[in-house]
PDB file of C-alpha atoms (C1' of nucleotides) in Angstrom:
ATOM      1  CA  UNK A   1      57.431 114.162  67.560  1.00 32.00           C
ATOM      2  CA  UNK A   2      59.776 112.158  66.282  1.00 30.00           C
ATOM      3  CA  UNK A   3      58.465 109.869  63.257  1.00 28.00           C
ATOM      4  CA  UNK A   4      60.251 106.988  61.794  1.00 28.00           C
ATOM      5  CA  UNK A   5      58.239 106.450  58.424  1.00 32.00           C
ATOM      6  CA  UNK A   6      61.149 105.192  56.339  1.00 35.00           C
ATOM      7  CA  UNK A   7      60.520 101.990  58.130  1.00 44.00           C
ATOM      8  CA  UNK A   8      57.122 101.413  56.236  1.00 43.00           C
ATOM      9  CA  UNK A   9      58.739 102.296  53.022  1.00 50.00           C
ATOM     10  CA  UNK A  10      61.296  99.491  53.722  1.00 55.00           C
ATOM     11  CA  UNK A  11      58.747  96.712  54.271  1.00 58.00           C
ATOM     12  CA  UNK A  12      56.864  97.163  51.167  1.00 62.00           C
ATOM     13  CA  UNK A  13      60.268  96.751  49.276  1.00 67.00           C
ATOM     14  CA  UNK A  14      61.128  93.681  51.593  1.00 78.00           C
ATOM     15  CA  UNK A  15      57.552  91.831  50.315  1.00 85.00           C
ATOM     16  CA  UNK A  16      58.472  92.346  46.576  1.00 87.00           C
ATOM     17  CA  UNK A  17      62.007  91.570  47.058  1.00 88.00           C
ATOM     18  CA  UNK A  18      61.002  87.965  48.523  1.00 89.00           C
ATOM     19  CA  UNK A  19      58.720  87.285  46.132  1.00 92.00           C
ATOM     20  CA  UNK A  20      61.047  88.389  42.994  1.00 92.00           C
ATOM     21  CA  UNK A  21      63.871  86.153  44.824  1.00 92.00           C
ATOM     22  CA  UNK A  22      61.639  83.087  44.811  1.00 93.00           C
ATOM     23  CA  UNK A  23      60.448  83.492  41.264  1.00 94.00           C
ATOM     24  CA  UNK A  24      63.949  83.851  39.960  1.00 93.00           C
ATOM     25  CA  UNK A  25      64.746  80.761  42.200  1.00 93.00           C
ATOM     26  CA  UNK A  26      62.634  78.493  40.060  1.00 95.00           C
ATOM     27  CA  UNK A  27      64.233  75.651  38.176  1.00 95.00           C
ATOM     28  CA  UNK A  28      64.085  75.266  34.655  1.00 96.00           C
ATOM     29  CA  UNK A  29      60.884  73.058  33.591  1.00 96.00           C
ATOM     30  CA  UNK A  30      59.455  73.553  36.894  1.00 96.00           C
ATOM     31  CA  UNK A  31      56.397  75.389  38.150  1.00 96.00           C
ATOM     32  CA  UNK A  32      54.909  76.975  41.361  1.00 95.00           C
ATOM     33  CA  UNK A  33      51.796  78.004  42.795  1.00 95.00           C
ATOM     34  CA  UNK A  34      50.861  81.321  44.469  1.00 95.00           C
ATOM     35  CA  UNK A  35      50.077  79.955  47.644  1.00 93.00           C
ATOM     36  CA  UNK A  36      53.499  78.259  47.959  1.00 94.00           C
ATOM     37  CA  UNK A  37      55.409  81.598  47.215  1.00 94.00           C
ATOM     38  CA  UNK A  38      52.800  83.352  49.644  1.00 92.00           C
ATOM     39  CA  UNK A  39      53.977  80.929  52.416  1.00 91.00           C
ATOM     40  CA  UNK A  40      57.699  81.703  51.921  1.00 91.00           C
ATOM     41  CA  UNK A  41      57.080  84.973  52.066  1.00 90.00           C
ATOM     42  CA  UNK A  42      54.928  84.633  55.270  1.00 87.00           C
ATOM     43  CA  UNK A  43      51.731  85.642  53.713  1.00 89.00           C
ATOM     44  CA  UNK A  44      50.469  82.238  53.202  1.00 86.00           C
ATOM     45  CA  UNK A  45      47.024  83.163  53.972  1.00 85.00           C
ATOM     46  CA  UNK A  46      47.422  85.874  50.987  1.00 89.00           C
ATOM     47  CA  UNK A  47      48.345  84.067  47.695  1.00 92.00           C
ATOM     48  CA  UNK A  48      46.411  86.992  46.261  1.00 91.00           C
ATOM     49  CA  UNK A  49      48.934  89.568  47.167  1.00 92.00           C
ATOM     50  CA  UNK A  50      52.004  87.492  45.472  1.00 93.00           C
ATOM     51  CA  UNK A  51      49.760  88.048  42.305  1.00 91.00           C
ATOM     52  CA  UNK A  52      50.009  91.732  42.750  1.00 90.00           C
ATOM     53  CA  UNK A  53      53.782  91.315  43.418  1.00 91.00           C
ATOM     54  CA  UNK A  54      54.205  89.696  40.118  1.00 92.00           C
ATOM     55  CA  UNK A  55      51.854  92.319  38.310  1.00 88.00           C
ATOM     56  CA  UNK A  56      55.362  94.208  38.952  1.00 85.00           C
ATOM     57  CA  UNK A  57      57.566  91.755  38.419  1.00 87.00           C
ATOM     58  CA  UNK A  58      56.303  91.099  34.932  1.00 84.00           C
ATOM     59  CA  UNK A  59      58.501  94.054  34.105  1.00 79.00           C
ATOM     60  CA  UNK A  60      61.594  92.327  35.257  1.00 83.00           C
ATOM     61  CA  UNK A  61      63.165  89.566  33.863  1.00 88.00           C
ATOM     62  CA  UNK A  62      61.490  87.069  36.460  1.00 92.00           C
ATOM     63  CA  UNK A  63      60.264  83.708  34.984  1.00 94.00           C
ATOM     64  CA  UNK A  64      56.553  84.722  35.881  1.00 93.00           C
ATOM     65  CA  UNK A  65      55.307  82.016  33.354  1.00 95.00           C
ATOM     66  CA  UNK A  66      56.498  79.230  35.959  1.00 96.00           C
ATOM     67  CA  UNK A  67      54.193  80.939  38.272  1.00 95.00           C
ATOM     68  CA  UNK A  68      50.583  79.167  38.193  1.00 95.00           C
ATOM     69  CA  UNK A  69      47.553  78.718  40.405  1.00 94.00           C
ATOM     70  CA  UNK A  70      46.634  76.035  42.641  1.00 92.00           C
ATOM     71  CA  UNK A  71      45.122  74.168  39.564  1.00 91.00           C
ATOM     72  CA  UNK A  72      47.965  74.619  37.683  1.00 92.00           C
ATOM     73  CA  UNK A  73      46.234  76.663  35.135  1.00 93.00           C
ATOM     74  CA  UNK A  74      47.913  79.839  33.855  1.00 92.00           C
ATOM     75  CA  UNK A  75      45.886  82.122  35.438  1.00 91.00           C
ATOM     76  CA  UNK A  76      48.097  85.199  34.383  1.00 90.00           C
ATOM     77  CA  UNK A  77      48.550  84.299  30.879  1.00 90.00           C
ATOM     78  CA  UNK A  78      46.605  87.235  30.208  1.00 87.00           C
ATOM     79  CA  UNK A  79      49.083  89.781  31.620  1.00 89.00           C
ATOM     80  CA  UNK A  80      51.961  88.678  29.610  1.00 88.00           C
ATOM     81  CA  UNK A  81      50.363  90.457  26.505  1.00 83.00           C
ATOM     82  CA  UNK A  82      50.120  87.431  24.460  1.00 86.00           C
ATOM     83  CA  UNK A  83      47.932  84.586  25.933  1.00 87.00           C
ATOM     84  CA  UNK A  84      49.786  81.864  24.114  1.00 91.00           C
ATOM     85  CA  UNK A  85      53.066  83.015  25.017  1.00 92.00           C
ATOM     86  CA  UNK A  86      53.018  81.559  28.328  1.00 93.00           C
ATOM     87  CA  UNK A  87      51.835  78.125  27.636  1.00 93.00           C
ATOM     88  CA  UNK A  88      54.577  77.765  24.627  1.00 94.00           C
ATOM     89  CA  UNK A  89      57.520  78.929  26.947  1.00 95.00           C
ATOM     90  CA  UNK A  90      56.301  76.510  29.777  1.00 95.00           C
ATOM     91  CA  UNK A  91      56.584  73.794  26.815  1.00 95.00           C
ATOM     92  CA  UNK A  92      59.513  75.095  25.428  1.00 97.00           C
ATOM     93  CA  UNK A  93      60.786  74.198  28.675  1.00 97.00           C
ATOM     94  CA  UNK A  94      59.542  70.473  28.542  1.00 96.00           C
ATOM     95  CA  UNK A  95      56.224  71.217  30.656  1.00 96.00           C
ATOM     96  CA  UNK A  96      53.225  68.920  30.053  1.00 95.00           C
ATOM     97  CA  UNK A  97      49.677  70.187  29.822  1.00 93.00           C
ATOM     98  CA  UNK A  98      46.745  68.458  30.689  1.00 87.00           C
ATOM     99  CA  UNK A  99      43.202  68.725  28.513  1.00 82.00           C
ATOM    100  CA  UNK A 100      42.349  71.742  30.168  1.00 82.00           C
ATOM    101  CA  UNK A 101      45.444  73.543  29.807  1.00 87.00           C
ATOM    102  CA  UNK A 102      46.773  73.140  33.216  1.00 91.00           C
ATOM    103  CA  UNK A 103      50.165  72.419  33.902  1.00 94.00           C
ATOM    104  CA  UNK A 104      50.891  68.660  35.102  1.00 94.00           C
ATOM    105  CA  UNK A 105      51.815  69.567  38.913  1.00 93.00           C
ATOM    106  CA  UNK A 106      52.440  66.247  39.721  1.00 92.00           C
ATOM    107  CA  UNK A 107      55.429  66.122  37.696  1.00 94.00           C
ATOM    108  CA  UNK A 108      56.589  69.926  37.264  1.00 96.00           C
ATOM    109  CA  UNK A 109      55.646  70.979  40.652  1.00 95.00           C
ATOM    110  CA  UNK A 110      58.444  73.129  42.447  1.00 95.00           C
ATOM    111  CA  UNK A 111      58.043  74.305  46.267  1.00 92.00           C
ATOM    112  CA  UNK A 112      60.370  76.925  46.843  1.00 91.00           C
ATOM    113  CA  UNK A 113      62.786  76.572  49.946  1.00 85.00           C
ATOM    114  CA  UNK A 114      62.092  78.887  53.196  1.00 80.00           C
ATOM    115  CA  UNK A 115      65.170  81.197  52.358  1.00 72.00           C
ATOM    116  CA  UNK A 116      63.538  83.573  54.988  1.00 64.00           C
ATOM    117  CA  UNK A 117      63.747  81.087  57.789  1.00 60.00           C
TER     118      UNK A 117
ATOM    119  C1'  DT B   1      41.718 107.127  56.633  1.00 56.27           C
ATOM    120  C1'  DG B   2      39.088 103.728  53.844  1.00 56.27           C
ATOM    121  C1'  DG B   3      37.015 101.805  49.634  1.00 56.27           C
ATOM    122  C1'  DA B   4      38.307 100.066  45.479  1.00 56.27           C
ATOM    123  C1'  DT B   5      41.240  96.661  42.916  1.00 56.27           C
ATOM    124  C1'  DG B   6      43.789  92.461  41.985  1.00 56.27           C
ATOM    125  C1'  DA B   7      47.535  86.909  37.810  1.00 56.27           C
ATOM    126  C1'  DC B   8      44.279  83.585  44.833  1.00 56.27           C
ATOM    127  C1'  DC B   9      42.242  80.188  48.206  1.00 56.27           C
ATOM    128  C1'  DT B  10      38.845  77.940  50.583  1.00 56.27           C
ATOM    129  C1'  DA B  11      34.139  76.717  52.066  1.00 56.27           C
ATOM    130  C1'  DC B  12      29.222  75.565  51.013  1.00 56.27           C
ATOM    131  C1'  DA B  13      24.502  75.061  48.624  1.00 56.27           C
TER     132       DA B  13
ATOM    133  C1'  DC C   1      30.113  71.530  38.316  1.00 56.27           C
ATOM    134  C1'  DT C   2      28.871  76.276  38.636  1.00 56.27           C
ATOM    135  C1'  DG C   3      27.507  80.031  41.252  1.00 56.27           C
ATOM    136  C1'  DT C   4      28.121  82.711  45.661  1.00 56.27           C
ATOM    137  C1'  DA C   5      30.580  84.576  49.928  1.00 56.27           C
ATOM    138  C1'  DG C   6      34.428  85.338  53.021  1.00 56.27           C
ATOM    139  C1'  DG C   7      39.115  86.229  53.872  1.00 56.27           C
ATOM    140  C1'  DC C   8      43.579  87.406  53.203  1.00 56.27           C
ATOM    141  C1'  DC C   9      47.288  91.221  52.535  1.00 56.27           C
ATOM    142  C1'  DA C  10      49.315  94.730  49.729  1.00 56.27           C
ATOM    143  C1'  DT C  11      48.886  98.879  46.595  1.00 56.27           C
ATOM    144  C1'  DC C  12      46.575 103.127  44.795  1.00 56.27           C
ATOM    145  C1'  DC C  13      43.558 107.425  45.039  1.00 56.27           C
TER     146       DC C  13
END
DNA sequence: TGGATGACCTACA
DNA sequence: CTGTAGGCCATCC
């Protein structure tokens, strides 16, 4: 029986590709959230999967340091190798932090466009 | 095929 | 506020 399994391979590549494109579009001095990316990717209910995608993105040239959680906390800083690297990069871009070490989403939150509309 | 993992989010006590 | 629980989707073994 004929099977078209190659379509499956393409799908996962598509998902990663979406996340890569969005993160790559994050402007200077701005940050976005996993939920926002997930929504644009079409998996709004699974911000978790977005983080997983970034897990592979950290090996890429993507500014993963501009991706934070809902509260603006640097939840993924540990995966940068140096926990201080993420904060230092954002501060270097003019991003402000709160006492809790969270990004001031009020001023630096950036929502990606639905490029897949 | 299915359990385990993951840089999350929301809700409830 | 903290802890617990469920969900959600993709990947690995």
